[in-house]
Coordinates of C-alpha atoms and ligand atoms in Angstrom, one line a residue:
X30 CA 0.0 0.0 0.0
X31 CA 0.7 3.6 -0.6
X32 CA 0.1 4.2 3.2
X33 CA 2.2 3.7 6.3
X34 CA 1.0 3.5 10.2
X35 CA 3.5 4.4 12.3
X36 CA 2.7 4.4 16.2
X37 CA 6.1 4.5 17.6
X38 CA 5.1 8.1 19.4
X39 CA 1.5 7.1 20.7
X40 CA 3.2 6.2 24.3
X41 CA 2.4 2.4 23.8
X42 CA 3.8 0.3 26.6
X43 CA 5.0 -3.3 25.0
X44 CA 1.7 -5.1 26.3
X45 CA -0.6 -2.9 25.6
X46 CA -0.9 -4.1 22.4
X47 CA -0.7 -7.7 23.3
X48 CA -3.5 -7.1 25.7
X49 CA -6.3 -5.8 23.5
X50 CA -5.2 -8.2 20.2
X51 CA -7.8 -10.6 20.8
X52 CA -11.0 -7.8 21.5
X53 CA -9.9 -6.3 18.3
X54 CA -9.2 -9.4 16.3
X55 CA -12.7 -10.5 17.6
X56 CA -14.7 -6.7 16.8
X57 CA -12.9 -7.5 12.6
X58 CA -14.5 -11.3 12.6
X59 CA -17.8 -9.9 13.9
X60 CA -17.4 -7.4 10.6
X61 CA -16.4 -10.3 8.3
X62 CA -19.4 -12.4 9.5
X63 CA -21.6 -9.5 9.3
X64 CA -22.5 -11.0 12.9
X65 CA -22.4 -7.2 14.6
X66 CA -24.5 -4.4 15.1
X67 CA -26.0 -2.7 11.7
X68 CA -24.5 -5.4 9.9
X69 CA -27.0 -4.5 6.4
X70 CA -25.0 -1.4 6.3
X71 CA -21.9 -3.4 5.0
X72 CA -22.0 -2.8 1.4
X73 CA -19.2 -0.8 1.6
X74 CA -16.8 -3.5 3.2
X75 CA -16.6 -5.1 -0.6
X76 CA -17.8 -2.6 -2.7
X77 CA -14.3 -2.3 -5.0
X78 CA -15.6 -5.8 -5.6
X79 CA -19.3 -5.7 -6.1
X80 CA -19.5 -2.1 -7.4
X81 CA -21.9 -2.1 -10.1
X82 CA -19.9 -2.0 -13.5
X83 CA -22.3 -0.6 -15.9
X84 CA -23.7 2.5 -13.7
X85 CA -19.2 2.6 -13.6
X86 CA -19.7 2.9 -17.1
X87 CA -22.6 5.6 -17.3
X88 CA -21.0 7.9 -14.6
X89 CA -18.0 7.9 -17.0
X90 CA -19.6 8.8 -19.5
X91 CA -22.1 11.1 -18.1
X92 CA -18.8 13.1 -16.7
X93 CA -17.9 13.6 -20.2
X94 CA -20.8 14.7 -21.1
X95 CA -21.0 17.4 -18.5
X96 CA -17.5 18.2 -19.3
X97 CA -19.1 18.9 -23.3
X98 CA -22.0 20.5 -21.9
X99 CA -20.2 23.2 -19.3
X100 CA -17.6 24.7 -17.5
X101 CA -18.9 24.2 -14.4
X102 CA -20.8 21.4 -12.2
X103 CA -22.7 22.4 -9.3
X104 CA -23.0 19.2 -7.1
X105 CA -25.9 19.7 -4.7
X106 CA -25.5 17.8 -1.0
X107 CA -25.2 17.6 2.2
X108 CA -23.2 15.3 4.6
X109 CA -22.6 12.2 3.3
X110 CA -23.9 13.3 0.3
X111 CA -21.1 15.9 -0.4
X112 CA -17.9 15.9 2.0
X113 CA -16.4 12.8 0.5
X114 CA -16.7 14.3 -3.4
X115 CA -14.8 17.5 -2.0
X116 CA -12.0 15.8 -0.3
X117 CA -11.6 14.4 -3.2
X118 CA -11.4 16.6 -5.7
X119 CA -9.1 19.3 -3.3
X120 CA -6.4 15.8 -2.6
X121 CA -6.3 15.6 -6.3
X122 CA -6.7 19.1 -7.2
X123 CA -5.7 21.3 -4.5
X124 CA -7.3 24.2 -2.8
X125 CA -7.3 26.1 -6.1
X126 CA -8.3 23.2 -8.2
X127 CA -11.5 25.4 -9.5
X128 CA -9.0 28.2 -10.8
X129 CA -6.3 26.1 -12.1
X130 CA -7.8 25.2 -15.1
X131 CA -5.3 21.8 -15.6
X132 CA -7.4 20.7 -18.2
X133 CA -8.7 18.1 -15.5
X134 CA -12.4 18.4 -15.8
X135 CA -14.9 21.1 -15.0
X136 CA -14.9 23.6 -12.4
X137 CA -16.6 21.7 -9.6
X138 CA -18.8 23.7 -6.9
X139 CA -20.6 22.4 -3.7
X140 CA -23.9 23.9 -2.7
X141 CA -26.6 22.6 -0.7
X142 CA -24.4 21.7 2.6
X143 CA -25.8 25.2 4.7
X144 CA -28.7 27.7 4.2
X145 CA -27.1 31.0 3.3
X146 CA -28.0 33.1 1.0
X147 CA -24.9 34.9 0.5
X148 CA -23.2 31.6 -0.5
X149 CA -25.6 30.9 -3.1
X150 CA -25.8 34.4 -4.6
X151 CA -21.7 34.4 -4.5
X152 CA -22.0 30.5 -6.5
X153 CA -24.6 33.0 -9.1
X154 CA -21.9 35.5 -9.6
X155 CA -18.7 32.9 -10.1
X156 CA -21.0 30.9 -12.5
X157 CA -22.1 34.3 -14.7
X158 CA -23.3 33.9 -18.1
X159 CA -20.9 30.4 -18.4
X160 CA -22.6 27.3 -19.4
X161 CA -23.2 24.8 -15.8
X162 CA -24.3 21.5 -15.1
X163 CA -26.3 20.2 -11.6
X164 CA -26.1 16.8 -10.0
X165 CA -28.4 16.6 -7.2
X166 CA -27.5 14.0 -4.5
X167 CA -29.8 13.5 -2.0
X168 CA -30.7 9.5 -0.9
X169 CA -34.3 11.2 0.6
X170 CA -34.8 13.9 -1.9
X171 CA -36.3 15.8 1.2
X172 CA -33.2 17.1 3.1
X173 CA -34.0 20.8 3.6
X174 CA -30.2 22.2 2.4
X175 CA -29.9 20.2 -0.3
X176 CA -34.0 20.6 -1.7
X177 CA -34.0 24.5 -1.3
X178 CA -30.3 24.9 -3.5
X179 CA -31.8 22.2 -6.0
X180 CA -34.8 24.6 -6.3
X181 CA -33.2 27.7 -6.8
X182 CA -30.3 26.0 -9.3
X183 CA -33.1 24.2 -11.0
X184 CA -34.8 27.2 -11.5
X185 CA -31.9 29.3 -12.9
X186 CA -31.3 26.3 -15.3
X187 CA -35.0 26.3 -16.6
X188 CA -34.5 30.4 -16.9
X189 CA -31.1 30.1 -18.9
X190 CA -31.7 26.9 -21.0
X191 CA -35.6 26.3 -21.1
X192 CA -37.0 23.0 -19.5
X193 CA -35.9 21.4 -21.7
X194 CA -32.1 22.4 -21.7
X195 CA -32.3 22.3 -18.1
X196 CA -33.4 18.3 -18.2
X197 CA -30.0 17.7 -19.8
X198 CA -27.8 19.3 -17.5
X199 CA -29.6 18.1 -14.4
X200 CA -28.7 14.4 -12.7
X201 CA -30.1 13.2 -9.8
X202 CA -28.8 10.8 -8.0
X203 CA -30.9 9.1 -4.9
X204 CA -32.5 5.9 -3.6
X205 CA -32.8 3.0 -6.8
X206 CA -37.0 3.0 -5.9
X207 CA -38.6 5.7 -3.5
X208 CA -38.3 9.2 -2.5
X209 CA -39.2 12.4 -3.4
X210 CA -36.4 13.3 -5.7
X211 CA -36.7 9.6 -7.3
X212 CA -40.3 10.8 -8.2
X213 CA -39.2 14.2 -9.4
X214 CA -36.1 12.8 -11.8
X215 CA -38.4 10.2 -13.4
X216 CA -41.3 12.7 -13.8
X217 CA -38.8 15.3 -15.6
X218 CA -36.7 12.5 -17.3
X219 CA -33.2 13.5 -15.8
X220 CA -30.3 11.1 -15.8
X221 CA -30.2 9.2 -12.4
X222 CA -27.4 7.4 -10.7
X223 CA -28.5 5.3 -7.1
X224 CA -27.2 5.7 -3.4
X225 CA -27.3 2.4 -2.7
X226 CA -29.1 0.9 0.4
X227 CA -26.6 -0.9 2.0
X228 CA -24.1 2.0 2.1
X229 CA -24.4 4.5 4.7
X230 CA -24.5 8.1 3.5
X231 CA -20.7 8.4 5.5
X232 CA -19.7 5.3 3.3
X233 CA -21.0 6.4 0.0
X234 CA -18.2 8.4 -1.4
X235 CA -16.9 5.6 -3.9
X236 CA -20.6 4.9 -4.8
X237 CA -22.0 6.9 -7.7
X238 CA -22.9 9.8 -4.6
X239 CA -19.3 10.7 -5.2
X240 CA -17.5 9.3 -8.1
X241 CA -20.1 11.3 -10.8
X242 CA -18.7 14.8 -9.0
X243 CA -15.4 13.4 -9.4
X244 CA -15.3 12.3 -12.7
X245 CA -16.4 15.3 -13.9
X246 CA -14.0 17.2 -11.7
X247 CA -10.9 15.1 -13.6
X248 CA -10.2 12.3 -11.4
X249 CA -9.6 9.0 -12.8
X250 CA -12.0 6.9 -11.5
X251 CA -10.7 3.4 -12.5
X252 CA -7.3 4.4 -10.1
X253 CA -9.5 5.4 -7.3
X254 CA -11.2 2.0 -7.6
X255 CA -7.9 0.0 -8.0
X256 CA -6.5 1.8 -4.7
X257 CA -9.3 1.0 -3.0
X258 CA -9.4 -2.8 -4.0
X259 CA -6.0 -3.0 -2.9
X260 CA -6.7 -1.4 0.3
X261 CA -9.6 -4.2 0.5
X262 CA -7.0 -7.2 0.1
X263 CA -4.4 -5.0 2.6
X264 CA -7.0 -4.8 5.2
X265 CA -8.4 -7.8 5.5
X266 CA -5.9 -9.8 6.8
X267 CA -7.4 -11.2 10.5
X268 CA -4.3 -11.0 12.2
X269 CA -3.6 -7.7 14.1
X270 CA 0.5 -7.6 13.3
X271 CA -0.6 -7.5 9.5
X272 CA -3.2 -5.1 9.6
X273 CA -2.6 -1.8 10.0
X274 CA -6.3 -0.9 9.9
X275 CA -6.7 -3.0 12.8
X276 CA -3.6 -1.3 14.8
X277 CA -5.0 2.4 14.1
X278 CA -8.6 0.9 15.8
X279 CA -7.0 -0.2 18.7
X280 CA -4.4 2.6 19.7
X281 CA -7.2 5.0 19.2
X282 CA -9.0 2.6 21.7
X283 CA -5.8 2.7 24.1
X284 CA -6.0 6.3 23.6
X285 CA -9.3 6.7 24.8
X286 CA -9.0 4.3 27.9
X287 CA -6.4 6.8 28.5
X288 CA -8.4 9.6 28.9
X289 CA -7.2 10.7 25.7
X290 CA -11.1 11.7 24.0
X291 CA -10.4 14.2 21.1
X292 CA -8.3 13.2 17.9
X293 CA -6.6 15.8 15.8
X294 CA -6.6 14.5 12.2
X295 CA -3.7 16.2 11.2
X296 CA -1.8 17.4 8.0
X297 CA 0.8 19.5 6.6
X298 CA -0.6 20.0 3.0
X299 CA -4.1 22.0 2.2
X300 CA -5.0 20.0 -0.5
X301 CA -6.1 18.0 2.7
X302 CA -8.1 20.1 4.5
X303 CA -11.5 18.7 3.0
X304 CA -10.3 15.2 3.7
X305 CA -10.3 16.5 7.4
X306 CA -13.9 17.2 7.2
X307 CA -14.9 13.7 5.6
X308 CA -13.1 12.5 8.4
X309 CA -15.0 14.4 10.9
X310 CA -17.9 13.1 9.7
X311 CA -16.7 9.7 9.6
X312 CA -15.6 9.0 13.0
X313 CA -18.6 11.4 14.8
X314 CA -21.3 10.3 13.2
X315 CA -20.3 6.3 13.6
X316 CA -18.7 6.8 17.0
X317 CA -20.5 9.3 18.9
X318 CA -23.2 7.9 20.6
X319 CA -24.8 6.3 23.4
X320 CA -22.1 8.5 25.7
X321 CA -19.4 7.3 23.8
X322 CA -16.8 8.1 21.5
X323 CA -13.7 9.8 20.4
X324 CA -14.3 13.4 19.8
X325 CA -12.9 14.4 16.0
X326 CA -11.3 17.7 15.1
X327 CA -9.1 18.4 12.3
X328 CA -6.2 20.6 11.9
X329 CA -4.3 21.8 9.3
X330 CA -0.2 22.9 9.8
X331 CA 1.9 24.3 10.2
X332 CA -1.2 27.1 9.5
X333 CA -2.6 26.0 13.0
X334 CA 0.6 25.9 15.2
X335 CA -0.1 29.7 15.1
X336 CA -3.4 29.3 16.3
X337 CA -4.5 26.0 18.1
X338 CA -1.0 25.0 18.3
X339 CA -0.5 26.4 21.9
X340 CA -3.4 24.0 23.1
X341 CA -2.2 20.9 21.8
X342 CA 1.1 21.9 23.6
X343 CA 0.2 23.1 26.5
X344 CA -3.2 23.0 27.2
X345 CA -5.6 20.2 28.6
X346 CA -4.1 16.7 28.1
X347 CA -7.0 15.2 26.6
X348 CA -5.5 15.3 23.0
X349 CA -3.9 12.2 20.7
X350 CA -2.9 13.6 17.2
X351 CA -3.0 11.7 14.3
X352 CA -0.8 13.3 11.7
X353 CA -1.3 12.5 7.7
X354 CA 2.3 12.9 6.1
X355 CA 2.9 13.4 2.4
X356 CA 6.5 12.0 1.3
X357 CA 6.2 13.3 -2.1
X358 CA 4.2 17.0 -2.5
X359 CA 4.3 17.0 -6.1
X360 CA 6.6 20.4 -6.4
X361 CA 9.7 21.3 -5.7
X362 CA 10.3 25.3 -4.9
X363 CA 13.3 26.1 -2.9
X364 CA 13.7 28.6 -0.4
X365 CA 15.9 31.7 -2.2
X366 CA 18.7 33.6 -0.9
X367 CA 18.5 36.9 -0.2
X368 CA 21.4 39.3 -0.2
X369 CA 20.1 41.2 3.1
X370 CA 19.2 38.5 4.8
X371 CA 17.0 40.7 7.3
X372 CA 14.5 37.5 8.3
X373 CA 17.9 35.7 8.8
X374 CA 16.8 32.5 6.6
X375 CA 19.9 32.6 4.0
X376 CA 21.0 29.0 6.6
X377 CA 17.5 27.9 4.4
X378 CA 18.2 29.1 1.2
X379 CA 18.5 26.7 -1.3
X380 CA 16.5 23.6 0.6
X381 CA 12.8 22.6 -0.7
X382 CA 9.8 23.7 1.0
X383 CA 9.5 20.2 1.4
X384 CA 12.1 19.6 3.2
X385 CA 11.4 22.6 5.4
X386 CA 7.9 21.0 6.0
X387 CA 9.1 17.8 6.8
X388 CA 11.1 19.4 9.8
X389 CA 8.7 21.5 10.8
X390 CA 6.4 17.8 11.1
X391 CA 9.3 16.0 13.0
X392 CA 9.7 19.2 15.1
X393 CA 6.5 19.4 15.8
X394 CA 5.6 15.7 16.6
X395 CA 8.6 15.2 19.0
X396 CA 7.7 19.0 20.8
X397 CA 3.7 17.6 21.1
X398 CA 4.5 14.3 22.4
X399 CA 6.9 15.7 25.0
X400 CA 3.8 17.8 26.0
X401 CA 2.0 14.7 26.5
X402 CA 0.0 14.9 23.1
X403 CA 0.8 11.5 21.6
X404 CA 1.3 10.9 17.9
X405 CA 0.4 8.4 15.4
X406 CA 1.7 8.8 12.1
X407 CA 0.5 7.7 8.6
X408 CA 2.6 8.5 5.3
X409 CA 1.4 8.4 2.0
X410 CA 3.8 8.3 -1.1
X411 CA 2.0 10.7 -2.8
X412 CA -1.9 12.6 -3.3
X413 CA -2.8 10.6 -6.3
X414 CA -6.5 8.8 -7.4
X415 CA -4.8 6.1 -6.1
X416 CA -3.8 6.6 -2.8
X417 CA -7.1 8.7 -2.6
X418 CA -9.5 5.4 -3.1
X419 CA -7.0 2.9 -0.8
X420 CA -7.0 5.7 2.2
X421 CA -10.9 6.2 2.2
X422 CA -10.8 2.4 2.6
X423 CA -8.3 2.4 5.5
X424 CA -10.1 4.8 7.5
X425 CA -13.9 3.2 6.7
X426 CA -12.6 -0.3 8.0
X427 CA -10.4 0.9 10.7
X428 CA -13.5 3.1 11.8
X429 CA -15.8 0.1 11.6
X430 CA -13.7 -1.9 14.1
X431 CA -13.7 1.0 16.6
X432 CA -17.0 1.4 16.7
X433 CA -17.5 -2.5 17.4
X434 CA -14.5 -2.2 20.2
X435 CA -16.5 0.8 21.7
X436 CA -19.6 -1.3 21.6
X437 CA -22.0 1.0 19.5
X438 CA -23.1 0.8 16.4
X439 CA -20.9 2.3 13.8
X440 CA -23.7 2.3 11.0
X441 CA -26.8 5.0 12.3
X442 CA -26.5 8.3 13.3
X443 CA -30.1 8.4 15.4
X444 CA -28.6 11.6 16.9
X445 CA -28.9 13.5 13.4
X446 CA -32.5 14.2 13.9
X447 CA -33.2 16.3 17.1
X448 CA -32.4 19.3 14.6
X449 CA -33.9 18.7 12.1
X450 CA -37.2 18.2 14.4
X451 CA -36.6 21.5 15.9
X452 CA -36.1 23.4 12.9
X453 CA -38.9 21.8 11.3
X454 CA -41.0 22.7 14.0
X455 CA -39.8 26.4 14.4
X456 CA -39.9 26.8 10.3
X457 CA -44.0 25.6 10.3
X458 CA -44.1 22.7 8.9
X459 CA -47.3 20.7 8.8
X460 CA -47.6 18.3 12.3
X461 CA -45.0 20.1 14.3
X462 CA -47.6 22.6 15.8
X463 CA -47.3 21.5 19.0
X464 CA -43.7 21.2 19.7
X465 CA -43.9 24.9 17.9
X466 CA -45.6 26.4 20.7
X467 CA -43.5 24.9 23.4
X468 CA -40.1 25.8 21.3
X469 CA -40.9 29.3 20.9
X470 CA -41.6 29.5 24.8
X471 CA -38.4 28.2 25.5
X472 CA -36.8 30.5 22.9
X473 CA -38.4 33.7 24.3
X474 CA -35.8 36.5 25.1
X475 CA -33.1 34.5 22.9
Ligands
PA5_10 O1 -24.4 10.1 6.8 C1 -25.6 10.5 6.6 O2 -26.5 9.6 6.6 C2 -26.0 11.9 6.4 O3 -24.8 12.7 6.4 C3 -26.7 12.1 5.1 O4 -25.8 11.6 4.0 C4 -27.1 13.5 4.8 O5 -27.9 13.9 5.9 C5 -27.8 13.7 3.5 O6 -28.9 12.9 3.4 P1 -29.7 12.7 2.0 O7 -28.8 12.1 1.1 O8 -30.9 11.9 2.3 O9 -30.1 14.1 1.6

């Protein structure tokens, strides 16, 4: 694999290990004999396997068709239905993938994950008069983020392209049978791709949910898949020496029974900042609950050393880190030497930003776990499709162990709702008039 656990800094005595082998071991059979809790959520665990090779096929090709069609894709989603497309395209692409224009794919823009206004209008203005393309991803079709921004980009298509026009730039993808946006896409004829039941929305990024936004953004799909598959064969090894997926579930375990209950996901390059927020997801919405759990944050350095950094240093000792290290960024800038040498960096001049990073990693990680923050470490060779598809695997079955060590299940999120319940109720809708009233007495003087 293109990925590397290291856990020499996570403070590990020699047993420790030793001692929680067989709880883990047990937590990745109960997985494998899809004997544990939510166990008809496992379509994931095989998908590089059992994918379904002709929608494979039409999201290809439905990529190049947007990338005829427009300049610009507007992917429409929330949650599971968006963050795993993002950190996608921004591992591949960077954080100015959407300016860059490498000649890899469209423009790719994410609405439909908040309810402002401004965001919207500002999405308007970078589209202008240029030629776009929605996909709508929604499993329920009634998520209120997601349905308003499909309204109001559904509507600017019919105004710019007629109904039409609009029916060939729109795709929908959602549940295979029900839901309101199923009924909508087959009443209007748009192109529709499924969320597939047996895949948690958290799990669904290598499903069509995420792979049509990709494609379309330029990333090579079949590489993705391949990385994954391998990560698949690398992971499923039952022996806890051999697997590194297994070793990352049960440190973070140790960590925890340490009192050790937030995580800092890590990293030293941008282009990973989204794949920080997939991660969030991932680990709070499968973790959290029933009073349990690791609490997820992400971080992004050396950009938050100068902010956060003093905390992980110095403040409560509640914190593990887990650090995502790229060997090989891609470019190589050196650091220039300057004649005055007023900032006093000619000793730099000539070395790689690279290799300033990398020291600026080891620095760090030696200086946070003699604070008492301790450090797991995973390298990958390089951001690539590849490396992109095998470490979405890594963290989806590492995750799934956890969440059977901790002794919840990893596969709902029942705790998603109480929102959505309120907000339905304060908004009006239909059969929340009662819980309306009692709201808006609680809310009085806020
Ligand atoms: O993980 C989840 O289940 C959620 O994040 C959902 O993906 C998210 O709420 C979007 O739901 P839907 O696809 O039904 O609009």
């Amino acid at each position: 694999m293109a990925i590397k656990l290291n856990v020499q800094n996570a403070g590990l005595k020699a047993h420790e290990l030793d001692y929680i082998r067989p709880l883990v071991e047990s937590a990745n059979r109960a997985l494998h004999e899809r004997s544990g809790a939510g166990s008809e959520m496992l379509g994931w665990l095989d998908l590089p396997e059992t994918y379904d090779r002709e929608e494979f096929s039409r999201i290809q090709a439905a990529a190049k068709r947007i990338q005829a069609q427009s300049e610009v894709l507007v992917a429409i989603g929330i949650g599971g239905s968006y963050l795993g497309a993002r950190a996608g395209l921004e591992f591949i692409k960077g954080p100015f993938g959407n300016q860059l224009h490498s000649g890899k794919g469209v423009e790719v823009y994410f609405a439909g994950n908040n309810l402002s206004s401004a965001y919207v209008q500002n999405l308007f203005d970078i589209i202008g008069e240029r030629d776009f393309s929605v996909n709508v991803i929604s499993k329920s079709g009634t998520t209120t983020e997601p349905a308003v921004a499909f309204r109001l980009f559904k509507a600017k298509l019919e105004e710019k392209y007629g109904k039409e026009g609009a029916r060939e730039r729109i795709y929908a993808t959602t549940d295979a049978h029900k839901g309101a946006l199923r009924g909508l896409a087959e009443e209007e004829g748009y192109e529709t791709f499924v969320v597939p039941d047996h895949i948690g929305g958290r799990f669904s990024c290598l499903s069509a949910v995420g792979l049509l936004p990709m494609a379309a953004g330029g990333m090579d799909l079949e590489k993705v898949m391949q990385g994954c598959a391998d990560a698949r064969t690398a992971y499923s090894k039952p022996e806890l020496p051999d697997n590194d997926a297994m070793k990352y579930a049960a440190v973070r375990y140790i960590m925890l029974s340490k009192g050790k209950g937030t995580e800092i996901l890590a990293s030293y390059e941008p282009s990973l900042a989204m794949f920080g927020e997939w991660y969030k997801q991932l680990m709070a919405e499968s973790e959290g609950k029933d009073g349990k759990g690791i609490f997820p944050v992400s971080a992004n350095f050396t950009t938050d050393l100068h902010s956060i950094g003093q905390f992980i240093q110095d403040g409560a000792r509640t914190l593990f880190e887990t650090v995502l290290w790229v060997e090989q960024s891609g470019h190589d800038l050196t650091v220039p030497e300057d004649p005055a040498n007023m900032d006093g960096l000619n000793f730099a001049a000539g070395m790689t930003m690279q290799q300033m990073n990398e020291k600026a990693m080891k620095g760090t990680l030696l200086a946070h776990v003699d604070g008492g923050t301790p450090n797991i470490v995973i390298t990958l060779d390089r951001l690539d499709d590849y490396t992109f598809g095998g470490l979405v695997y890594f963290f989806w079955k590492s995750l799934a162990i956890s969440g059977y060590l901790l002794g919840v299940n990893p596969f709902d999120q029942p705790g998603v709702e109480a929102y959505k319940k309120n907000m339905f109720a304060l908004l009006g809708k239909p059969g929340y008039e009662q819980a309306k009233a009692a709201l808006e007495e609680r809310l009085q003087g806020i």
